Amino acid sequence: MRKFFILLLLCAAFINAGAQQNNVLNHWNPGSYYDLQNNKIIGFIRWNVPDRSLFKGAGDDFMYRVTANGDKQKIKTAQFRAFVIGIDSFVVSHNKDLELFPILLVLIDKPTKLYVRLRNNQTAGGFGGPVPMFYSNLNRTYYYGPDPDNVTELDRQHFIAVMSDMVRDKPALVEKIKNKEYRKADMEDILDEYYFERNAQIAKEEEKKKSEEKNKKKEEAKNIEE
């Protein structure tokens, strides 16, 4: 899977129970958002993947703080165009079909873009007991189009043509798609391969940063002892 920042937070938690998911999703991360006038507002952002449950289904906001420990405020889609967490960009779609879940994560940013809409599907189980149990799993729906307002859901019928064009700068990957080594169900593997070099560089930079911080702490401890 492409190691885009938000999913690094999500994937480890989206296994079974909703409580486990929330422990990961309720983290604040440095980020920014763009208001309707395209002004960039920097701060800390927390976005919870919306629930597609039996009882509710709106996911049109994120939480924002100016500082890490500042007061939080809810920012609705009527107030912003996009927000960024780490290397990931999220945009608002005004497509009528996406009305309840209008926030899309940009996966490939080209003239024809690839987006994914993330939702928690909740299913009921354990009705044998006095209280029914509900379980969640992360649902991904992929879309493509020139902008978030004009998107088409990526289906199996158009998968080979759309994705071959989308990753045409990676000929080996295109061949795997055309030869059906990769199918629609393998989207995470496709994105992982597409962004392999970039992800490797990010991992290298993160490791270097950790090493520098560790050495800095050692140096500070040494100075205190002296």
mmCIF file of C-alpha atoms in Angstrom:
data_model
loop_
_atom_site.group_PDB
_atom_site.id
_atom_site.type_symbol
_atom_site.label_atom_id
_atom_site.label_comp_id
_atom_site.label_asym_id
_atom_site.label_seq_id
_atom_site.Cartn_x
_atom_site.Cartn_y
_atom_site.Cartn_z
ATOM 1 C CA MET A 1 0.000 0.000 0.000
ATOM 2 C CA ARG A 2 1.116 3.522 -0.649
ATOM 3 C CA LYS A 3 2.331 4.788 2.724
ATOM 4 C CA PHE A 4 0.392 8.003 2.605
ATOM 5 C CA PHE A 5 0.455 9.583 5.981
ATOM 6 C CA ILE A 6 -3.088 9.254 7.154
ATOM 7 C CA LEU A 7 -3.269 5.569 6.302
ATOM 8 C CA LEU A 8 -0.147 4.901 8.276
ATOM 9 C CA LEU A 9 -2.309 5.984 11.189
ATOM 10 C CA LEU A 10 -5.377 4.096 10.050
ATOM 11 C CA CYS A 11 -4.274 0.710 8.800
ATOM 12 C CA ALA A 12 -2.917 -0.659 12.048
ATOM 13 C CA ALA A 13 -6.174 0.110 13.783
ATOM 14 C CA PHE A 14 -8.781 -0.764 11.175
ATOM 15 C CA ILE A 15 -8.896 -4.449 11.975
ATOM 16 C CA ASN A 16 -12.002 -5.160 14.003
ATOM 17 C CA ALA A 17 -13.518 -2.958 16.656
ATOM 18 C CA GLY A 18 -14.465 0.668 16.421
ATOM 19 C CA ALA A 19 -12.922 1.431 19.807
ATOM 20 C CA GLN A 20 -9.519 0.353 18.539
ATOM 21 C CA GLN A 21 -9.929 2.572 15.482
ATOM 22 C CA ASN A 22 -10.745 5.657 17.538
ATOM 23 C CA ASN A 23 -7.580 5.306 19.620
ATOM 24 C CA VAL A 24 -5.588 5.904 16.445
ATOM 25 C CA LEU A 25 -7.871 8.333 14.625
ATOM 26 C CA ASN A 26 -8.227 10.751 17.514
ATOM 27 C CA HIS A 27 -4.683 12.015 17.130
ATOM 28 C CA TRP A 28 -3.822 15.581 16.252
ATOM 29 C CA ASN A 29 -1.299 16.105 13.462
ATOM 30 C CA PRO A 30 0.463 19.193 12.085
ATOM 31 C CA GLY A 31 -1.351 20.328 8.972
ATOM 32 C CA SER A 32 -3.100 23.139 7.168
ATOM 33 C CA TYR A 33 -6.291 23.894 5.330
ATOM 34 C CA TYR A 34 -7.378 26.241 2.561
ATOM 35 C CA ASP A 35 -10.483 28.325 3.080
ATOM 36 C CA LEU A 36 -12.941 29.342 0.358
ATOM 37 C CA GLN A 37 -10.726 32.325 -0.557
ATOM 38 C CA ASN A 38 -7.754 29.944 -0.901
ATOM 39 C CA ASN A 39 -6.019 31.341 2.181
ATOM 40 C CA LYS A 40 -3.727 28.799 3.839
ATOM 41 C CA ILE A 41 -4.348 28.328 7.566
ATOM 42 C CA ILE A 42 -1.646 26.404 9.440
ATOM 43 C CA GLY A 43 -2.228 24.504 12.686
ATOM 44 C CA PHE A 44 -3.125 21.029 13.893
ATOM 45 C CA ILE A 45 -5.792 18.839 12.304
ATOM 46 C CA ARG A 46 -7.670 15.724 13.325
ATOM 47 C CA TRP A 47 -9.842 13.984 10.762
ATOM 48 C CA ASN A 48 -11.906 10.967 11.676
ATOM 49 C CA VAL A 49 -12.967 8.685 8.850
ATOM 50 C CA PRO A 50 -16.780 9.005 8.805
ATOM 51 C CA ASP A 51 -19.058 6.125 9.710
ATOM 52 C CA ARG A 52 -21.382 4.581 7.178
ATOM 53 C CA SER A 53 -23.610 3.070 9.811
ATOM 54 C CA LEU A 54 -27.201 1.998 10.168
ATOM 55 C CA PHE A 55 -28.009 5.239 11.933
ATOM 56 C CA LYS A 56 -25.922 8.060 10.441
ATOM 57 C CA GLY A 57 -23.765 8.869 7.467
ATOM 58 C CA ALA A 58 -22.389 12.414 7.354
ATOM 59 C CA GLY A 59 -18.647 13.005 7.152
ATOM 60 C CA ASP A 60 -18.175 16.598 6.130
ATOM 61 C CA ASP A 61 -15.831 18.115 8.702
ATOM 62 C CA PHE A 62 -12.502 17.962 10.502
ATOM 63 C CA MET A 63 -11.257 19.349 13.803
ATOM 64 C CA TYR A 64 -8.720 22.183 13.919
ATOM 65 C CA ARG A 65 -6.436 23.778 16.507
ATOM 66 C CA VAL A 66 -4.132 26.754 16.083
ATOM 67 C CA THR A 67 -1.595 25.163 18.463
ATOM 68 C CA ALA A 68 -1.111 21.612 19.687
ATOM 69 C CA ASN A 69 -2.937 22.319 22.951
ATOM 70 C CA GLY A 70 -5.211 25.116 21.776
ATOM 71 C CA ASP A 71 -8.986 25.226 21.673
ATOM 72 C CA LYS A 72 -10.479 22.967 19.041
ATOM 73 C CA GLN A 73 -13.065 23.967 16.476
ATOM 74 C CA LYS A 74 -15.056 22.046 13.913
ATOM 75 C CA ILE A 75 -14.427 23.086 10.310
ATOM 76 C CA LYS A 76 -17.258 22.124 7.956
ATOM 77 C CA THR A 77 -16.936 21.560 4.217
ATOM 78 C CA ALA A 78 -18.840 24.792 3.622
ATOM 79 C CA GLN A 79 -15.835 26.594 5.108
ATOM 80 C CA PHE A 80 -12.887 25.042 3.246
ATOM 81 C CA ARG A 81 -11.670 23.755 -0.130
ATOM 82 C CA ALA A 82 -8.956 21.346 1.006
ATOM 83 C CA PHE A 83 -6.747 20.329 3.904
ATOM 84 C CA VAL A 84 -3.303 18.777 4.171
ATOM 85 C CA ILE A 85 -1.848 16.372 6.726
ATOM 86 C CA GLY A 86 1.795 15.463 6.189
ATOM 87 C CA ILE A 87 2.198 14.633 2.503
ATOM 88 C CA ASP A 88 -1.490 13.950 1.983
ATOM 89 C CA SER A 89 -4.032 16.274 0.418
ATOM 90 C CA PHE A 90 -7.776 16.018 1.033
ATOM 91 C CA VAL A 91 -10.287 17.903 -1.100
ATOM 92 C CA VAL A 92 -13.993 18.637 -0.926
ATOM 93 C CA SER A 93 -16.231 17.298 -3.672
ATOM 94 C CA HIS A 94 -19.484 18.999 -4.588
ATOM 95 C CA ASN A 95 -20.563 16.051 -6.689
ATOM 96 C CA LYS A 96 -24.162 15.236 -5.761
ATOM 97 C CA ASP A 97 -23.403 11.507 -5.511
ATOM 98 C CA LEU A 98 -20.828 12.226 -2.797
ATOM 99 C CA GLU A 99 -23.036 14.543 -0.782
ATOM 100 C CA LEU A 100 -22.896 12.578 2.487
ATOM 101 C CA PHE A 101 -19.176 11.788 2.247
ATOM 102 C CA PRO A 102 -17.640 14.679 0.288
ATOM 103 C CA ILE A 103 -14.033 14.492 1.494
ATOM 104 C CA LEU A 104 -11.654 12.751 -0.931
ATOM 105 C CA LEU A 105 -7.999 11.853 -0.482
ATOM 106 C CA VAL A 106 -5.877 12.673 -3.546
ATOM 107 C CA LEU A 107 -3.858 9.596 -4.512
ATOM 108 C CA ILE A 108 -2.419 10.615 -7.897
ATOM 109 C CA ASP A 109 -2.321 14.274 -8.868
ATOM 110 C CA LYS A 110 -2.313 14.570 -12.660
ATOM 111 C CA PRO A 111 -4.641 16.220 -15.205
ATOM 112 C CA THR A 112 -6.853 13.177 -14.623
ATOM 113 C CA LYS A 113 -6.616 12.562 -10.893
ATOM 114 C CA LEU A 114 -7.156 9.486 -8.755
ATOM 115 C CA TYR A 115 -9.075 9.901 -5.509
ATOM 116 C CA VAL A 116 -10.264 7.615 -2.750
ATOM 117 C CA ARG A 117 -13.216 8.096 -0.427
ATOM 118 C CA LEU A 118 -12.732 6.494 2.994
ATOM 119 C CA ARG A 119 -15.633 5.330 5.121
ATOM 120 C CA ASN A 120 -16.216 3.014 8.042
ATOM 121 C CA ASN A 121 -18.776 0.349 7.281
ATOM 122 C CA GLN A 122 -20.578 -0.787 10.388
ATOM 123 C CA THR A 123 -22.214 -4.194 10.467
ATOM 124 C CA ALA A 124 -24.222 -5.756 13.232
ATOM 125 C CA GLY A 125 -23.360 -9.097 14.769
ATOM 126 C CA GLY A 126 -23.819 -11.093 17.940
ATOM 127 C CA PHE A 127 -27.584 -10.759 18.104
ATOM 128 C CA GLY A 128 -27.722 -13.885 20.257
ATOM 129 C CA GLY A 129 -26.983 -11.790 23.341
ATOM 130 C CA PRO A 130 -29.095 -9.116 25.022
ATOM 131 C CA VAL A 131 -27.164 -6.284 23.307
ATOM 132 C CA PRO A 132 -26.160 -6.472 19.620
ATOM 133 C CA MET A 133 -22.493 -5.852 18.743
ATOM 134 C CA PHE A 134 -21.371 -3.635 15.873
ATOM 135 C CA TYR A 135 -18.147 -4.080 13.920
ATOM 136 C CA SER A 136 -16.383 -1.669 11.582
ATOM 137 C CA ASN A 137 -14.128 -2.059 8.592
ATOM 138 C CA LEU A 138 -12.496 0.530 6.358
ATOM 139 C CA ASN A 139 -14.164 0.904 2.989
ATOM 140 C CA ARG A 140 -12.326 2.492 0.055
ATOM 141 C CA THR A 141 -14.124 3.733 -3.049
ATOM 142 C CA TYR A 142 -11.903 4.997 -5.867
ATOM 143 C CA TYR A 143 -12.788 7.824 -8.238
ATOM 144 C CA TYR A 144 -11.078 9.514 -11.170
ATOM 145 C CA GLY A 145 -11.609 12.809 -12.939
ATOM 146 C CA PRO A 146 -10.159 16.264 -13.655
ATOM 147 C CA ASP A 147 -11.293 17.706 -10.320
ATOM 148 C CA PRO A 148 -13.208 16.579 -7.211
ATOM 149 C CA ASP A 149 -16.525 17.918 -8.507
ATOM 150 C CA ASN A 150 -16.375 15.911 -11.723
ATOM 151 C CA VAL A 151 -15.473 12.366 -10.795
ATOM 152 C CA THR A 152 -16.471 8.890 -11.920
ATOM 153 C CA GLU A 153 -16.314 5.820 -9.724
ATOM 154 C CA LEU A 154 -13.603 3.451 -10.901
ATOM 155 C CA ASP A 155 -15.239 0.138 -11.831
ATOM 156 C CA ARG A 156 -13.853 -3.145 -13.140
ATOM 157 C CA GLN A 157 -14.974 -2.435 -16.685
ATOM 158 C CA HIS A 158 -12.790 0.672 -17.002
ATOM 159 C CA PHE A 159 -10.052 -0.310 -14.555
ATOM 160 C CA ILE A 160 -7.371 -1.389 -17.076
ATOM 161 C CA ALA A 161 -7.809 1.622 -19.370
ATOM 162 C CA VAL A 162 -7.996 4.201 -16.586
ATOM 163 C CA MET A 163 -5.165 2.883 -14.432
ATOM 164 C CA SER A 164 -2.853 2.143 -17.378
ATOM 165 C CA ASP A 165 -3.153 5.787 -18.361
ATOM 166 C CA MET A 166 -2.879 6.975 -14.766
ATOM 167 C CA VAL A 167 0.490 5.241 -14.173
ATOM 168 C CA ARG A 168 1.825 5.512 -17.713
ATOM 169 C CA ASP A 169 5.098 6.983 -16.420
ATOM 170 C CA LYS A 170 5.800 3.515 -14.900
ATOM 171 C CA PRO A 171 5.875 1.158 -17.951
ATOM 172 C CA ALA A 172 6.542 -1.994 -15.913
ATOM 173 C CA LEU A 173 3.499 -1.270 -13.763
ATOM 174 C CA VAL A 174 1.362 -0.622 -16.840
ATOM 175 C CA GLU A 175 2.278 -4.063 -18.170
ATOM 176 C CA LYS A 176 1.251 -5.726 -14.923
ATOM 177 C CA ILE A 177 -2.137 -4.009 -15.113
ATOM 178 C CA LYS A 178 -2.668 -4.908 -18.759
ATOM 179 C CA ASN A 179 -1.575 -8.510 -18.160
ATOM 180 C CA LYS A 180 -4.017 -8.676 -15.217
ATOM 181 C CA GLU A 181 -1.280 -9.380 -12.687
ATOM 182 C CA TYR A 182 -2.910 -6.484 -10.877
ATOM 183 C CA ARG A 183 -6.685 -6.175 -10.717
ATOM 184 C CA LYS A 184 -9.013 -3.645 -9.136
ATOM 185 C CA ALA A 185 -8.810 -5.467 -5.806
ATOM 186 C CA ASP A 186 -5.037 -4.855 -5.846
ATOM 187 C CA MET A 187 -5.241 -1.052 -5.836
ATOM 188 C CA GLU A 188 -3.165 -0.766 -2.664
ATOM 189 C CA ASP A 189 -0.379 -2.847 -4.202
ATOM 190 C CA ILE A 190 -0.500 -0.762 -7.377
ATOM 191 C CA LEU A 191 -0.122 2.451 -5.408
ATOM 192 C CA ASP A 192 2.598 0.921 -3.272
ATOM 193 C CA GLU A 193 4.622 0.073 -6.371
ATOM 194 C CA TYR A 194 3.863 3.399 -8.034
ATOM 195 C CA TYR A 195 5.179 5.352 -5.045
ATOM 196 C CA PHE A 196 7.935 2.926 -4.042
ATOM 197 C CA GLU A 197 10.866 5.260 -4.723
ATOM 198 C CA ARG A 198 9.218 8.198 -3.023
ATOM 199 C CA ASN A 199 8.237 6.125 0.005
ATOM 200 C CA ALA A 200 11.764 4.774 0.309
ATOM 201 C CA GLN A 201 13.104 8.325 0.318
ATOM 202 C CA ILE A 202 10.593 9.379 2.979
ATOM 203 C CA ALA A 203 11.550 6.398 5.149
ATOM 204 C CA LYS A 204 15.229 7.282 4.723
ATOM 205 C CA GLU A 205 14.606 10.906 5.753
ATOM 206 C CA GLU A 206 12.559 9.839 8.784
ATOM 207 C CA GLU A 207 15.300 7.450 9.887
ATOM 208 C CA LYS A 208 17.894 10.213 9.499
ATOM 209 C CA LYS A 209 15.740 12.591 11.554
ATOM 210 C CA LYS A 210 15.350 10.018 14.345
ATOM 211 C CA SER A 211 19.095 9.414 14.369
ATOM 212 C CA GLU A 212 19.819 13.143 14.572
ATOM 213 C CA GLU A 213 17.361 13.580 17.453
ATOM 214 C CA LYS A 214 18.899 10.636 19.296
ATOM 215 C CA ASN A 215 22.412 12.028 18.870
ATOM 216 C CA LYS A 216 21.225 15.451 20.000
ATOM 217 C CA LYS A 217 19.790 14.010 23.221
ATOM 218 C CA LYS A 218 23.034 12.130 23.872
ATOM 219 C CA GLU A 219 25.012 15.335 23.382
ATOM 220 C CA GLU A 220 22.700 17.265 25.719
ATOM 221 C CA ALA A 221 23.018 14.547 28.389
ATOM 222 C CA LYS A 222 26.794 14.610 28.001
ATOM 223 C CA ASN A 223 26.900 18.398 28.448
ATOM 224 C CA ILE A 224 24.788 18.163 31.616
ATOM 225 C CA GLU A 225 27.145 15.582 33.110
ATOM 226 C CA GLU A 226 30.139 17.817 32.389
#
